[in-house]
Amino acid sequence: MGETADVVVIGAGAMGCSIAFHLARAGAGRVLVLDKGGICSGMTYRSGALVRLHYTNPHEARLALKAYEYFHHWEDLVGGACGFQQTGFLFVVGQEQVAALRHNVAMLRTLGVDTEVVSPEDVREAQPFARVDDIGAAAYEPHSGYADPVKTTLSFAAAAQRYGAEFRTSCPVTAIRVAGGRVRGVDTAAGPIDAGAVVCAAGPWAPALLRTAGIEFSIRPVLAEVVYFRRPPETALGHMVYIDRAAGSYFRPADGRMTFVGAGHGEPRLGDPDHLLDRNTPGQEELARARIAARIPAYQAAAYTYGHQGVYDMSEDGKAVLDRAPGVEGLFIAGGFSGTGFKKSPAVGLVMSELVLGREPSVPIHAFRFTRFAEGEPIRGEHEYGFVESAQLSI
Ligand SMILES: Cc1cc2nc3c(=O)[nH]c(=O)nc-3n(C[C@H](O)[C@H](O)[C@H](O)COP(=O)(O)OP(=O)(O)OC[C@H]3O[C@@H](n4cnc5c(N)ncnc54)[C@H](O)[C@@H]3O)c2cc1C
């Protein structure tokens, strides 16, 4: 007899490990996580791991808010450590987007998000090293910050294993097996595995896998490159996490007195998730330096350390798909996170486990349905800022 599992999870990134943890904890039977590489060897490893709540639509904000509970109470809810650092967060806009910012902050406050609109002078007072003359306003979140994406994922995996989930690494899934409109399991390089349910959490690799089950999942692998600088004396003791729409970057403190900066490429490019560089391409250091120095001038002279590339799994509306696969019973998709999935991973694991187990999701996910694009109902906030592809700012 071949191998069997109750649920196979494809992918051991933040999503797959969180899904496995929640499934195993809920008693879903034999939960088997398969990854073609190691645990946290995909895009999660390359993530900025900003943990914030500023969104332009309530659907994503609710997921981020649910996940927030985990980051703030990790030891109790998961066990181990996620490396969460509560630095405070600023979402910075120019004058032309102040009205949208005010609407979004008001919307977020109705959901229970602790956030307020602050003036350029307030920013300057809190962060004396920041230049503020181009700022219209900022949304401030005192309890936001960033986490360690590797610790978070390994911690989910360890907790999943404590509840009995099994992990198999260096085990590529070559196909999702479907017969009679139902998922039957997966084929792997080491042989077939029968399963009653399969969850595809394969990040930017998801389209190729889902195609083997007859599902066309439309996402684009958009290249994202990040740069680390040594923090100059002005920010040596730290700074807040920023998404800076006015100057076109996002940045946060990083271990070893460094600052992690995402600043795009000028022009959007597609990337190959199997061939990403662990260094920067020519011009990237200069671009990132110019963008962060536009906000904190001391970075003009900051020492460059290193950088790396990643890809965003961009969906058509820049929002995730959390759903059953249409027409294939027992197949589930958690993908298309569009460069903003990490912070939601605890909540994604929770709602996906509930979906698999036929329970009502704790956070509404109807808006994230697979068919919304064909139905002409993409997720759009009433006051969107727009995805600045050239700056890799997903919001
Ligand atoms: C540079 C960068 C910065 C980011 N910054 C932020 C941020 O600040 N905040 C935020 O919230 N989000 C951020 N994101 C997005 C976030 O990191 C992702 O949304 C999240 O990590 C996705 O997790 P995942 O588990 O879906 O994918 P992944 O981590 O990519 O995991 C997918 C896994 O599937 C495995 N796999 C693929 N194909 C197969 C197969 N055939 N068989 C077996 N296994 C397979 C891969 O090996 C991989 O381990 C950023 C992303 C990037 C690239």
Short mmCIF file of C-alpha atoms and ligand atoms in Angstrom, two decimals:
data_model
loop_
_atom_site.label_atom_id
_atom_site.label_comp_id
_atom_site.label_asym_id
_atom_site.label_seq_id
_atom_site.Cartn_x
_atom_site.Cartn_y
_atom_site.Cartn_z
CA MET A 1 0.00 0.00 0.00
CA GLY A 2 1.21 3.54 -0.80
CA GLU A 3 1.70 6.32 1.70
CA THR A 4 -1.35 8.24 2.90
CA ALA A 5 -1.98 11.48 4.78
CA ASP A 6 -5.17 13.23 5.80
CA VAL A 7 -3.83 16.59 4.67
CA VAL A 8 -0.79 17.34 2.53
CA VAL A 9 0.49 20.92 2.74
CA ILE A 10 2.74 21.89 -0.17
CA GLY A 11 5.31 24.45 0.95
CA ALA A 12 7.06 25.03 4.28
CA GLY A 13 7.20 28.82 4.19
CA ALA A 14 5.43 31.03 6.73
CA MET A 15 2.07 30.06 5.25
CA GLY A 16 2.54 26.31 4.99
CA CYS A 17 4.03 26.07 8.49
CA SER A 18 1.27 28.19 10.00
CA ILE A 19 -1.40 26.15 8.20
CA ALA A 20 0.20 22.90 9.40
CA PHE A 21 0.37 24.19 12.98
CA HIS A 22 -3.29 25.16 13.01
CA LEU A 23 -4.39 21.94 11.32
CA ALA A 24 -2.37 19.72 13.65
CA ARG A 25 -3.55 21.62 16.71
CA ALA A 26 -7.15 21.21 15.57
CA GLY A 27 -6.70 17.44 15.27
CA ALA A 28 -6.86 17.18 11.48
CA GLY A 29 -5.29 13.72 11.45
CA ARG A 30 -1.99 13.02 9.70
CA VAL A 31 -0.71 16.38 8.44
CA LEU A 32 2.28 16.11 6.13
CA VAL A 33 4.20 19.19 4.94
CA LEU A 34 6.31 18.76 1.82
CA ASP A 35 8.93 21.21 0.61
CA LYS A 36 11.26 21.00 -2.34
CA GLY A 37 13.89 22.82 -0.29
CA GLY A 38 14.17 23.28 3.45
CA ILE A 39 11.83 24.84 5.98
CA CYS A 40 11.73 28.58 5.26
CA SER A 41 13.84 28.37 2.13
CA GLY A 42 11.47 30.36 -0.12
CA MET A 43 10.33 33.97 -0.14
CA THR A 44 9.71 34.07 3.60
CA TYR A 45 13.47 33.76 4.11
CA ARG A 46 13.89 36.93 2.02
CA SER A 47 11.04 38.86 3.62
CA GLY A 48 11.13 42.28 5.23
CA ALA A 49 8.67 40.89 7.78
CA LEU A 50 7.11 44.26 8.57
CA VAL A 51 4.21 43.78 10.95
CA ARG A 52 1.73 46.64 10.55
CA LEU A 53 -1.98 47.18 10.14
CA HIS A 54 -2.29 50.03 7.66
CA TYR A 55 -4.37 48.75 4.75
CA THR A 56 -6.85 50.41 2.47
CA ASN A 57 -9.48 47.70 2.80
CA PRO A 58 -11.01 46.07 5.88
CA HIS A 59 -10.48 42.51 4.60
CA GLU A 60 -6.69 42.56 4.78
CA ALA A 61 -6.73 44.72 7.90
CA ARG A 62 -8.86 42.13 9.72
CA LEU A 63 -6.42 39.37 8.83
CA ALA A 64 -3.46 41.50 9.90
CA LEU A 65 -5.23 42.40 13.13
CA LYS A 66 -5.92 38.75 13.95
CA ALA A 67 -2.28 37.92 13.21
CA TYR A 68 -1.18 40.81 15.45
CA GLU A 69 -2.48 38.88 18.48
CA TYR A 70 -0.01 36.14 17.69
CA PHE A 71 3.00 38.41 17.25
CA HIS A 72 2.21 40.09 20.56
CA HIS A 73 1.57 36.83 22.46
CA TRP A 74 3.74 34.39 20.54
CA GLU A 75 4.97 32.33 23.44
CA ASP A 76 1.43 31.67 24.68
CA LEU A 77 -0.23 31.11 21.31
CA VAL A 78 2.50 29.24 19.42
CA GLY A 79 5.49 28.71 21.69
CA GLY A 80 9.10 29.60 21.00
CA ALA A 81 9.99 32.99 19.55
CA CYS A 82 9.09 35.00 16.46
CA GLY A 83 11.55 37.83 17.11
CA PHE A 84 8.85 40.49 17.12
CA GLN A 85 10.22 43.98 17.80
CA GLN A 86 7.69 46.68 18.62
CA THR A 87 9.34 49.77 17.17
CA GLY A 88 6.26 51.74 16.18
CA PHE A 89 5.30 52.24 12.53
CA LEU A 90 4.83 55.26 10.28
CA PHE A 91 2.96 55.18 6.99
CA VAL A 92 4.13 58.38 5.35
CA VAL A 93 2.34 60.19 2.50
CA GLY A 94 2.78 63.39 0.54
CA GLN A 95 0.25 66.21 0.58
CA GLU A 96 -1.80 64.74 -2.29
CA GLN A 97 -2.64 61.59 -0.33
CA VAL A 98 -3.52 63.09 3.04
CA ALA A 99 -7.27 62.83 2.42
CA ALA A 100 -6.99 59.12 1.54
CA LEU A 101 -4.82 58.56 4.60
CA ARG A 102 -7.41 60.17 6.86
CA HIS A 103 -10.18 58.00 5.40
CA ASN A 104 -8.12 54.85 5.82
CA VAL A 105 -7.14 55.64 9.39
CA ALA A 106 -10.81 56.27 10.21
CA MET A 107 -11.78 52.95 8.58
CA LEU A 108 -9.04 51.09 10.48
CA ARG A 109 -10.09 52.61 13.79
CA THR A 110 -13.62 51.25 13.32
CA LEU A 111 -12.01 47.78 13.17
CA GLY A 112 -10.20 48.38 16.45
CA VAL A 113 -6.79 49.29 15.03
CA ASP A 114 -4.78 51.56 17.32
CA THR A 115 -3.67 54.19 14.82
CA GLU A 116 -3.82 57.94 14.39
CA VAL A 117 -2.95 60.59 11.84
CA VAL A 118 0.13 62.57 12.84
CA SER A 119 1.57 65.76 11.39
CA PRO A 120 5.05 66.28 9.90
CA GLU A 121 5.97 68.09 13.12
CA ASP A 122 4.89 65.05 15.17
CA VAL A 123 7.09 62.84 12.99
CA ARG A 124 9.99 65.20 13.46
CA GLU A 125 9.51 65.22 17.21
CA ALA A 126 9.41 61.42 17.44
CA GLN A 127 12.22 60.88 14.91
CA PRO A 128 14.47 63.96 15.09
CA PHE A 129 16.77 62.59 12.37
CA ALA A 130 13.94 62.54 9.79
CA ARG A 131 13.40 65.13 7.06
CA VAL A 132 9.71 66.07 6.98
CA ASP A 133 9.31 69.03 4.61
CA ASP A 134 7.84 66.80 1.85
CA ILE A 135 5.44 64.98 4.19
CA GLY A 136 1.72 65.70 4.13
CA ALA A 137 0.92 63.47 7.10
CA ALA A 138 1.59 59.99 8.45
CA ALA A 139 -0.43 57.20 10.02
CA TYR A 140 1.19 56.13 13.25
CA GLU A 141 0.79 52.69 14.84
CA PRO A 142 2.46 52.48 18.25
CA HIS A 143 2.27 48.68 18.55
CA SER A 144 3.60 47.71 15.12
CA GLY A 145 7.13 46.75 14.16
CA TYR A 146 8.74 43.77 12.52
CA ALA A 147 9.44 40.12 13.25
CA ASP A 148 12.13 37.63 12.30
CA PRO A 149 10.67 35.68 9.37
CA VAL A 150 12.93 32.68 9.87
CA LYS A 151 12.28 32.40 13.62
CA THR A 152 8.55 32.82 12.99
CA THR A 153 8.43 30.03 10.43
CA LEU A 154 10.68 27.63 12.33
CA SER A 155 8.63 28.28 15.43
CA PHE A 156 5.40 27.42 13.59
CA ALA A 157 7.06 24.27 12.24
CA ALA A 158 8.28 23.20 15.67
CA ALA A 159 4.84 23.81 17.18
CA ALA A 160 3.19 21.88 14.33
CA GLN A 161 5.54 18.97 15.00
CA ARG A 162 4.70 19.05 18.71
CA TYR A 163 1.08 18.49 17.66
CA GLY A 164 2.13 15.61 15.43
CA ALA A 165 2.55 17.19 11.99
CA GLU A 166 5.34 15.72 9.88
CA PHE A 167 7.72 17.61 7.61
CA ARG A 168 9.57 16.26 4.62
CA THR A 169 12.18 18.54 3.05
CA SER A 170 14.04 18.15 -0.26
CA CYS A 171 10.81 16.60 -1.47
CA PRO A 172 9.48 18.34 -4.59
CA VAL A 173 5.84 17.78 -5.44
CA THR A 174 5.71 17.10 -9.16
CA ALA A 175 1.92 17.00 -9.54
CA ILE A 176 -1.34 17.32 -7.66
CA ARG A 177 -3.42 14.26 -8.47
CA VAL A 178 -7.08 14.77 -9.31
CA ALA A 179 -9.72 12.25 -10.39
CA GLY A 180 -13.46 12.61 -10.70
CA GLY A 181 -13.37 16.28 -9.64
CA ARG A 182 -11.65 15.41 -6.37
CA VAL A 183 -8.08 15.69 -5.16
CA ARG A 184 -6.51 12.27 -4.60
CA GLY A 185 -3.07 13.25 -3.35
CA VAL A 186 0.25 14.33 -4.79
CA ASP A 187 3.09 12.87 -6.79
CA THR A 188 6.52 13.58 -5.39
CA ALA A 189 10.03 12.86 -6.55
CA ALA A 190 10.02 10.06 -3.95
CA GLY A 191 6.69 8.56 -4.99
CA PRO A 192 2.95 9.22 -4.69
CA ILE A 193 1.14 10.17 -1.49
CA ASP A 194 -2.63 9.74 -1.19
CA ALA A 195 -4.46 12.48 0.67
CA GLY A 196 -8.03 13.55 1.26
CA ALA A 197 -7.04 17.21 1.24
CA VAL A 198 -4.15 19.13 -0.30
CA VAL A 199 -3.28 22.74 0.53
CA CYS A 200 -1.12 24.59 -1.98
CA ALA A 201 1.03 27.13 -0.11
CA ALA A 202 3.85 27.14 -2.62
CA GLY A 203 4.42 30.91 -2.90
CA PRO A 204 5.44 32.04 -6.39
CA TRP A 205 5.73 28.41 -7.51
CA ALA A 206 1.99 27.84 -7.02
CA PRO A 207 0.85 28.42 -10.65
CA ALA A 208 3.00 25.57 -12.03
CA LEU A 209 1.75 23.18 -9.37
CA LEU A 210 -1.89 24.14 -9.69
CA ARG A 211 -1.70 23.75 -13.46
CA THR A 212 -1.10 20.02 -12.86
CA ALA A 213 -4.56 19.97 -11.26
CA GLY A 214 -6.08 21.88 -14.17
CA ILE A 215 -6.24 25.19 -12.27
CA GLU A 216 -4.98 28.43 -13.87
CA PHE A 217 -3.79 30.66 -11.04
CA SER A 218 -2.88 34.05 -12.42
CA ILE A 219 0.03 35.56 -10.51
CA ARG A 220 3.20 37.31 -11.70
CA PRO A 221 6.59 36.88 -10.01
CA VAL A 222 7.59 40.54 -9.58
CA LEU A 223 11.23 41.05 -8.63
CA ALA A 224 11.94 42.80 -5.33
CA GLU A 225 15.41 43.74 -4.17
CA VAL A 226 16.45 44.87 -0.71
CA VAL A 227 19.56 46.52 0.65
CA TYR A 228 21.11 46.60 4.12
CA PHE A 229 23.02 49.63 5.40
CA ARG A 230 24.88 50.02 8.64
CA ARG A 231 22.96 52.45 10.76
CA PRO A 232 24.66 55.84 10.98
CA PRO A 233 25.24 57.37 14.44
CA GLU A 234 21.96 59.32 14.18
CA THR A 235 19.88 56.10 14.13
CA ALA A 236 22.33 53.80 15.89
CA LEU A 237 19.88 53.28 18.74
CA GLY A 238 17.06 52.48 16.35
CA HIS A 239 14.24 54.00 14.35
CA MET A 240 10.64 53.18 13.60
CA VAL A 241 9.47 50.99 10.76
CA TYR A 242 8.48 53.15 7.77
CA ILE A 243 6.47 52.70 4.65
CA ASP A 244 7.34 55.93 2.94
CA ARG A 245 5.12 56.62 -0.03
CA ALA A 246 6.38 60.17 -0.28
CA ALA A 247 10.02 59.15 -0.86
CA GLY A 248 9.35 55.65 -2.31
CA SER A 249 10.81 53.14 0.12
CA TYR A 250 10.07 50.96 3.11
CA PHE A 251 12.61 50.31 5.82
CA ARG A 252 13.10 48.90 9.26
CA PRO A 253 15.89 48.26 11.72
CA ALA A 254 17.71 44.95 11.33
CA ASP A 255 20.05 42.94 13.54
CA GLY A 256 23.60 44.15 13.98
CA ARG A 257 22.79 47.88 13.93
CA MET A 258 21.60 47.72 10.34
CA THR A 259 18.65 49.07 8.39
CA PHE A 260 16.80 46.93 5.84
CA VAL A 261 15.60 49.03 2.87
CA GLY A 262 13.24 48.05 0.07
CA ALA A 263 13.19 50.55 -2.75
CA GLY A 264 12.27 48.78 -5.99
CA HIS A 265 14.25 49.14 -9.20
CA GLY A 266 12.96 52.21 -10.92
CA GLU A 267 11.29 49.91 -13.47
CA PRO A 268 9.26 46.82 -12.52
CA ARG A 269 10.80 43.53 -13.61
CA LEU A 270 9.77 39.91 -13.39
CA GLY A 271 12.02 37.49 -11.52
CA ASP A 272 12.61 33.76 -11.45
CA PRO A 273 12.18 32.43 -7.90
CA ASP A 274 14.63 29.61 -8.67
CA HIS A 275 17.39 32.02 -9.72
CA LEU A 276 17.52 34.87 -7.23
CA LEU A 277 20.71 36.68 -6.32
CA ASP A 278 22.06 36.88 -2.78
CA ARG A 279 23.61 40.19 -3.64
CA ASN A 280 22.48 43.43 -5.22
CA THR A 281 22.39 44.24 -8.90
CA PRO A 282 24.29 47.32 -10.15
CA GLY A 283 22.65 50.59 -9.15
CA GLN A 284 20.50 49.12 -6.38
CA GLU A 285 22.64 50.37 -3.53
CA GLU A 286 22.53 53.91 -4.97
CA LEU A 287 18.76 53.79 -5.51
CA ALA A 288 18.03 52.51 -1.99
CA ARG A 289 20.45 55.02 -0.50
CA ALA A 290 18.84 57.92 -2.36
CA ARG A 291 15.35 56.86 -1.25
CA ILE A 292 16.14 56.39 2.45
CA ALA A 293 18.37 59.47 2.53
CA ALA A 294 15.43 61.47 1.21
CA ARG A 295 13.78 60.67 4.56
CA ILE A 296 16.80 60.31 6.87
CA PRO A 297 19.68 62.31 5.34
CA ALA A 298 22.30 60.61 7.54
CA TYR A 299 22.04 57.52 5.29
CA GLN A 300 23.79 59.48 2.55
CA ALA A 301 27.04 58.39 4.18
CA ALA A 302 25.92 55.08 5.73
CA ALA A 303 28.09 52.04 5.04
CA TYR A 304 26.59 49.57 2.56
CA THR A 305 26.68 45.96 3.78
CA TYR A 306 24.79 43.61 1.44
CA GLY A 307 21.44 42.83 -0.12
CA HIS A 308 19.36 40.20 -1.87
CA GLN A 309 16.54 39.64 -4.32
CA GLY A 310 13.13 38.08 -3.84
CA VAL A 311 9.89 37.93 -5.79
CA TYR A 312 6.38 38.99 -4.91
CA ASP A 313 3.62 36.59 -6.02
CA MET A 314 1.50 39.42 -7.45
CA SER A 315 -2.15 38.67 -8.05
CA GLU A 316 -4.30 40.78 -10.34
CA ASP A 317 -5.52 43.03 -7.53
CA GLY A 318 -2.44 42.70 -5.31
CA LYS A 319 -4.37 40.70 -2.70
CA ALA A 320 -4.22 37.06 -1.67
CA VAL A 321 -6.40 34.13 -2.67
CA LEU A 322 -7.59 32.07 0.30
CA ASP A 323 -10.08 29.55 -0.98
CA ARG A 324 -11.02 26.12 -2.17
CA ALA A 325 -9.78 25.49 -5.71
CA PRO A 326 -12.76 25.78 -8.04
CA GLY A 327 -13.91 22.45 -9.43
CA VAL A 328 -11.49 20.30 -7.42
CA GLU A 329 -12.95 19.16 -4.15
CA GLY A 330 -10.39 18.85 -1.37
CA LEU A 331 -7.84 21.20 -2.96
CA PHE A 332 -7.16 24.52 -1.21
CA ILE A 333 -5.11 27.57 -2.20
CA ALA A 334 -3.30 30.08 0.01
CA GLY A 335 -1.34 32.22 -2.42
CA GLY A 336 -0.90 35.45 -4.36
CA PHE A 337 0.18 37.37 -1.26
CA SER A 338 1.65 40.11 -3.44
CA GLY A 339 4.52 41.10 -1.19
CA THR A 340 2.44 41.62 1.93
CA GLY A 341 1.73 38.15 3.27
CA PHE A 342 4.19 37.59 6.09
CA LYS A 343 2.41 39.67 8.72
CA LYS A 344 -0.85 37.82 8.00
CA SER A 345 0.63 34.33 8.14
CA PRO A 346 -0.69 33.44 11.62
CA ALA A 347 -4.22 34.40 10.60
CA VAL A 348 -3.89 32.71 7.22
CA GLY A 349 -2.96 29.45 8.95
CA LEU A 350 -5.96 29.76 11.21
CA VAL A 351 -8.54 30.47 8.50
CA MET A 352 -7.12 27.92 6.06
CA SER A 353 -7.23 25.21 8.72
CA GLU A 354 -10.87 26.12 9.37
CA LEU A 355 -11.64 25.99 5.65
CA VAL A 356 -10.05 22.54 5.32
CA LEU A 357 -11.96 21.28 8.34
CA GLY A 358 -15.26 22.66 7.05
CA ARG A 359 -15.58 25.21 9.85
CA GLU A 360 -16.60 28.85 9.70
CA PRO A 361 -13.40 30.93 9.32
CA SER A 362 -12.64 33.07 12.40
CA VAL A 363 -11.91 36.01 10.07
CA PRO A 364 -14.15 36.53 7.01
CA ILE A 365 -12.40 35.41 3.82
CA HIS A 366 -15.15 35.60 1.21
CA ALA A 367 -13.46 38.66 -0.33
CA PHE A 368 -10.33 36.54 -0.98
CA ARG A 369 -12.19 34.01 -3.14
CA PHE A 370 -10.54 32.60 -6.25
CA THR A 371 -13.36 33.58 -8.59
CA ARG A 372 -13.43 37.29 -7.71
CA PHE A 373 -11.35 38.27 -10.76
CA ALA A 374 -13.64 36.48 -13.22
CA GLU A 375 -16.62 37.96 -11.38
CA GLY A 376 -15.18 41.46 -11.81
CA GLU A 377 -14.98 41.94 -8.04
CA PRO A 378 -11.33 42.50 -7.20
CA ILE A 379 -10.55 43.72 -3.71
CA ARG A 380 -10.28 47.50 -3.85
CA GLY A 381 -10.16 49.87 -0.94
CA GLU A 382 -12.33 52.95 -1.23
CA HIS A 383 -9.22 55.10 -0.84
CA GLU A 384 -6.34 53.19 -2.41
CA TYR A 385 -2.91 54.73 -2.79
CA GLY A 386 -2.07 52.41 -5.70
CA PHE A 387 0.76 49.89 -5.89
CA VAL A 388 3.97 51.77 -6.60
CA GLU A 389 5.61 49.00 -8.57
CA SER A 390 8.77 51.00 -9.11
CA ALA A 391 9.16 51.27 -5.34
CA GLN A 392 7.83 47.80 -4.42
CA LEU A 393 5.29 49.30 -2.06
CA SER A 394 2.39 46.92 -1.74
CA ILE A 395 -0.52 48.42 0.14
C1 LIG B 1 11.86 41.07 -0.51
C2 LIG B 1 10.54 40.79 0.14
C3 LIG B 1 10.11 41.59 1.18
C4 LIG B 1 8.88 41.34 1.80
N1 LIG B 1 8.49 42.11 2.84
C5 LIG B 1 7.34 41.84 3.50
C6 LIG B 1 6.97 42.59 4.65
O1 LIG B 1 7.69 43.50 5.06
N2 LIG B 1 5.82 42.25 5.30
C7 LIG B 1 5.01 41.26 4.85
O2 LIG B 1 3.96 41.02 5.46
N3 LIG B 1 5.33 40.54 3.75
C8 LIG B 1 6.47 40.80 3.09
N4 LIG B 1 6.83 40.07 1.99
C9 LIG B 1 5.92 39.02 1.53
C10 LIG B 1 6.03 37.78 2.37
O3 LIG B 1 7.38 37.50 2.65
C11 LIG B 1 5.38 36.62 1.64
O4 LIG B 1 4.03 36.98 1.33
C12 LIG B 1 5.37 35.36 2.47
O5 LIG B 1 6.64 35.10 3.02
C13 LIG B 1 4.92 34.21 1.60
O6 LIG B 1 5.03 33.00 2.32
P1 LIG B 1 4.66 31.65 1.61
O7 LIG B 1 4.76 30.59 2.64
O8 LIG B 1 3.39 31.81 0.85
O9 LIG B 1 5.78 31.48 0.46
P2 LIG B 1 7.29 30.94 0.52
O10 LIG B 1 8.00 31.41 1.72
O11 LIG B 1 7.90 31.24 -0.80
O12 LIG B 1 7.12 29.37 0.68
C14 LIG B 1 6.71 28.55 -0.39
C15 LIG B 1 7.43 27.22 -0.22
O13 LIG B 1 6.91 26.31 -1.19
C16 LIG B 1 7.97 25.46 -1.57
N5 LIG B 1 7.64 24.85 -2.86
C17 LIG B 1 7.44 25.48 -4.04
N6 LIG B 1 7.17 24.59 -5.01
C18 LIG B 1 7.19 23.37 -4.43
C19 LIG B 1 7.00 22.05 -4.92
N7 LIG B 1 6.74 21.81 -6.21
N8 LIG B 1 7.10 21.03 -4.05
C20 LIG B 1 7.38 21.24 -2.74
N9 LIG B 1 7.58 22.48 -2.23
C21 LIG B 1 7.48 23.53 -3.06
C22 LIG B 1 9.17 26.40 -1.66
O14 LIG B 1 10.38 25.68 -1.57
C23 LIG B 1 8.93 27.32 -0.47
O15 LIG B 1 9.64 26.89 0.68
C24 LIG B 1 8.05 40.28 1.35
C25 LIG B 1 8.49 39.46 0.30
C26 LIG B 1 9.73 39.71 -0.30
C27 LIG B 1 10.18 38.82 -1.42
#
